[in-house]
Structure formats: structure tokens, C-alpha cells
Amino acid sequence: MIYKLQLSRKTFDALNKLDRPKKEEIIKVFDKILKDPFSFKPLKYELKGYYRARVGKYRVIFRIDNDIVYIEVIEHRKKVYR
């Protein structure tokens, strides 16, 4: 299945605030997510239905709806689950 990527304005702004090397690293992870989104760690409890991708000290939280991957959060690991 071919997946499409959807970023909210909030996640787009968060991505653009990062320095260039980190931004490029996260964009590479987007490619991996689109190839096989179910290979990433599913989250539990309040975040059931969401998945997590680790990018160094950052986390990309996303959900899958049919053929669209919605990137919900891009945040430092200290802040992401609060």
C-alpha cells in the first residue's frame, strides 16, 4: 500500500524550528514511516492508536487512517508525553 503524509500546521512549524541537520534526519524518518508505518512502536493507554518514531532525542508521534499517515507531534522526548 502507498501511504500519503499529512502534517498539521503545528507539526510543520515545529519541524521548521529545528536546526537543519535534525530536520533532515526527521524527513528521512518520514520516508521510513511511509514505507512501513506499522513497523514502528505502537503507543498505549491514552495514546492508543498512535505510533512513535525515535529520532535521536526527538519523537515523532503519528497515527494511520486508511492510506494517510498523520504526523501529530514532533517534540523533544522530555516534553512529548506530557
Coordinates of N, CA and C in Angstrom, one line a residue:
M1 N 0.8 -1.2 0.0 CA 0.0 0.0 0.0 C 0.9 1.2 0.0
I2 N 0.5 2.2 -0.7 CA 1.2 3.5 -0.8 C 0.5 4.5 0.2
Y3 N 1.3 5.0 1.1 CA 0.7 6.0 2.1 C 1.1 7.4 1.7
K4 N 0.2 8.3 2.2 CA 0.4 9.7 2.0 C 0.7 10.3 3.4
L5 N 1.5 11.4 3.4 CA 1.9 12.1 4.6 C 1.1 13.4 4.8
Q6 N 0.6 13.6 6.0 CA -0.1 14.8 6.3 C 0.4 15.4 7.6
L7 N 0.9 16.6 7.5 CA 1.4 17.4 8.7 C 0.4 18.5 9.0
S8 N 0.1 18.7 10.3 CA -0.7 19.8 10.7 C 0.2 21.1 10.6
R9 N -0.4 22.2 10.7 CA 0.3 23.5 10.8 C 1.3 23.4 12.0
K10 N 0.8 22.9 13.1 CA 1.6 22.9 14.3 C 2.9 22.0 14.1
T11 N 2.7 20.8 13.5 CA 3.9 20.0 13.3 C 4.8 20.5 12.3
F12 N 4.2 21.2 11.2 CA 5.1 21.8 10.2 C 5.9 22.9 10.8
D13 N 5.3 23.7 11.7 CA 6.1 24.8 12.4 C 7.1 24.2 13.3
A14 N 6.8 23.2 14.0 CA 7.8 22.5 14.9 C 9.0 22.0 14.1
L15 N 8.7 21.4 13.0 CA 9.8 20.9 12.1 C 10.7 22.0 11.6
N16 N 10.1 23.1 11.2 CA 10.9 24.3 10.7 C 11.7 25.0 11.8
K17 N 11.3 24.8 13.1 CA 12.1 25.5 14.1 C 13.4 24.7 14.4
L18 N 13.5 23.5 14.0 CA 14.7 22.6 14.3 C 15.8 23.1 13.4
D19 N 17.0 22.7 13.9 CA 18.2 23.0 13.0 C 18.2 22.1 11.8
R20 N 18.9 22.5 10.8 CA 18.9 21.8 9.5 C 19.2 20.3 9.6
P21 N 20.3 19.9 10.3 CA 20.7 18.5 10.4 C 19.5 17.7 11.0
K22 N 18.9 18.2 12.1 CA 17.9 17.4 12.8 C 16.6 17.4 11.9
K23 N 16.3 18.5 11.2 CA 15.2 18.5 10.3 C 15.4 17.4 9.1
E24 N 16.6 17.4 8.6 CA 16.8 16.4 7.5 C 16.7 15.0 8.0
E25 N 17.2 14.7 9.3 CA 17.1 13.4 9.9 C 15.6 13.0 10.1
I26 N 14.8 13.9 10.5 CA 13.4 13.7 10.7 C 12.7 13.4 9.4
I27 N 13.1 14.2 8.3 CA 12.5 13.9 7.0 C 12.8 12.6 6.5
K28 N 14.0 12.1 6.8 CA 14.4 10.7 6.4 C 13.5 9.7 7.1
V29 N 13.2 10.0 8.3 CA 12.3 9.1 9.1 C 10.9 9.1 8.5
F30 N 10.4 10.2 8.0 CA 9.2 10.3 7.3 C 9.1 9.3 6.1
D31 N 10.2 9.2 5.4 CA 10.3 8.2 4.3 C 10.1 6.8 4.8
K32 N 10.8 6.5 5.9 CA 10.6 5.1 6.5 C 9.2 4.9 7.0
I33 N 8.6 5.9 7.6 CA 7.2 5.8 8.1 C 6.3 5.5 6.9
L34 N 6.5 6.2 5.8 CA 5.6 6.0 4.6 C 5.8 4.6 4.0
K35 N 7.0 4.0 4.1 CA 7.2 2.7 3.5 C 6.5 1.6 4.4
D36 N 6.6 1.7 5.7 CA 6.0 0.7 6.6 C 5.6 1.3 7.9
P37 N 4.5 2.0 8.0 CA 4.2 2.7 9.2 C 3.9 1.8 10.4
F38 N 3.5 0.5 10.1 CA 3.2 -0.4 11.2 C 4.4 -1.1 11.8
S39 N 5.6 -0.7 11.3 CA 6.9 -1.3 11.9 C 7.3 -0.5 13.1
F40 N 6.7 0.6 13.4 CA 7.1 1.5 14.5 C 6.3 1.1 15.7
K41 N 6.8 1.6 16.9 CA 6.2 1.2 18.2 C 4.8 1.8 18.4
P42 N 3.8 0.9 18.6 CA 2.5 1.4 18.9 C 2.5 1.9 20.4
L43 N 1.8 3.0 20.6 CA 1.7 3.5 21.9 C 0.5 3.0 22.7
K44 N 0.5 3.2 24.0 CA -0.5 2.6 24.9 C -1.3 3.6 25.6
Y45 N -2.3 3.1 26.3 CA -3.1 3.9 27.2 C -3.8 5.1 26.5
E46 N -3.6 6.3 26.9 CA -4.3 7.5 26.3 C -3.9 7.7 24.8
L47 N -2.7 7.2 24.5 CA -2.2 7.3 23.1 C -2.4 6.1 22.2
K48 N -3.3 5.2 22.7 CA -3.6 4.0 21.9 C -4.1 4.4 20.5
G49 N -3.6 3.8 19.5 CA -3.9 4.1 18.1 C -2.8 5.0 17.4
Y50 N -1.9 5.4 18.2 CA -0.8 6.2 17.7 C 0.5 5.4 17.7
Y51 N 1.5 5.9 17.0 CA 2.8 5.2 16.9 C 3.9 6.2 17.1
R52 N 5.1 5.7 17.5 CA 6.2 6.5 17.8 C 7.4 6.2 17.0
A53 N 8.0 7.2 16.4 CA 9.3 7.0 15.8 C 10.4 7.8 16.6
R54 N 11.5 7.2 16.8 CA 12.5 7.9 17.6 C 13.5 8.5 16.6
V55 N 13.9 9.7 16.8 CA 14.9 10.4 16.0 C 15.8 11.1 17.0
G56 N 16.9 10.4 17.5 CA 17.7 10.9 18.5 C 16.9 11.2 19.7
K57 N 17.0 12.4 20.2 CA 16.2 12.8 21.4 C 14.8 13.3 21.1
Y58 N 14.5 13.2 19.8 CA 13.1 13.7 19.4 C 12.2 12.5 19.1
R59 N 10.9 12.8 19.3 CA 9.9 11.8 19.0 C 9.0 12.3 17.9
V60 N 8.6 11.5 17.0 CA 7.6 11.8 16.0 C 6.4 10.9 16.3
I61 N 5.3 11.5 16.7 CA 4.1 10.7 17.1 C 3.1 10.8 15.9
F62 N 2.6 9.7 15.4 CA 1.8 9.7 14.3 C 0.6 8.7 14.4
R63 N -0.4 8.8 13.6 CA -1.5 7.9 13.5 C -1.7 7.6 12.0
I64 N -2.4 6.4 11.8 CA -2.6 6.0 10.5 C -4.1 5.9 10.3
D65 N -4.6 6.5 9.2 CA -6.1 6.4 8.9 C -6.2 6.0 7.4
N66 N -6.5 4.8 7.1 CA -6.6 4.3 5.7 C -5.2 4.4 5.1
D67 N -5.1 5.3 4.1 CA -3.8 5.4 3.4 C -3.1 6.7 3.7
I68 N -3.5 7.4 4.8 CA -2.9 8.6 5.2 C -2.2 8.5 6.6
V69 N -1.0 8.9 6.6 CA -0.2 9.0 7.9 C -0.2 10.4 8.4
Y70 N -0.9 10.6 9.5 CA -1.0 12.0 10.1 C 0.1 12.1 11.1
I71 N 1.1 13.0 10.9 CA 2.1 13.4 11.8 C 1.5 14.3 12.8
E72 N 1.3 13.9 14.1 CA 0.6 14.7 15.1 C 1.6 15.5 15.9
V73 N 2.8 15.0 16.3 CA 3.7 15.7 17.2 C 5.1 15.4 16.8
I74 N 5.9 16.5 16.8 CA 7.4 16.4 16.7 C 7.9 17.2 17.9
E75 N 8.5 16.5 18.8 CA 8.9 17.1 20.1 C 10.0 16.4 20.7
H76 N 10.7 17.2 21.6 CA 11.8 16.6 22.3 C 11.2 15.5 23.3
R77 N 11.9 14.5 23.5 CA 11.4 13.4 24.3 C 11.0 13.8 25.7
K78 N 11.6 14.8 26.3 CA 11.2 15.3 27.7 C 9.8 15.9 27.7
K79 N 9.4 16.4 26.6 CA 8.1 17.1 26.5 C 7.0 16.4 25.9
V80 N 7.3 15.4 25.1 CA 6.3 14.8 24.2 C 5.2 14.1 24.9
Y81 N 5.4 13.4 26.0 CA 4.3 12.6 26.6 C 3.6 13.4 27.7
R82 N 3.8 14.7 27.9 CA 3.2 15.4 29.0 C 1.9 16.0 28.5

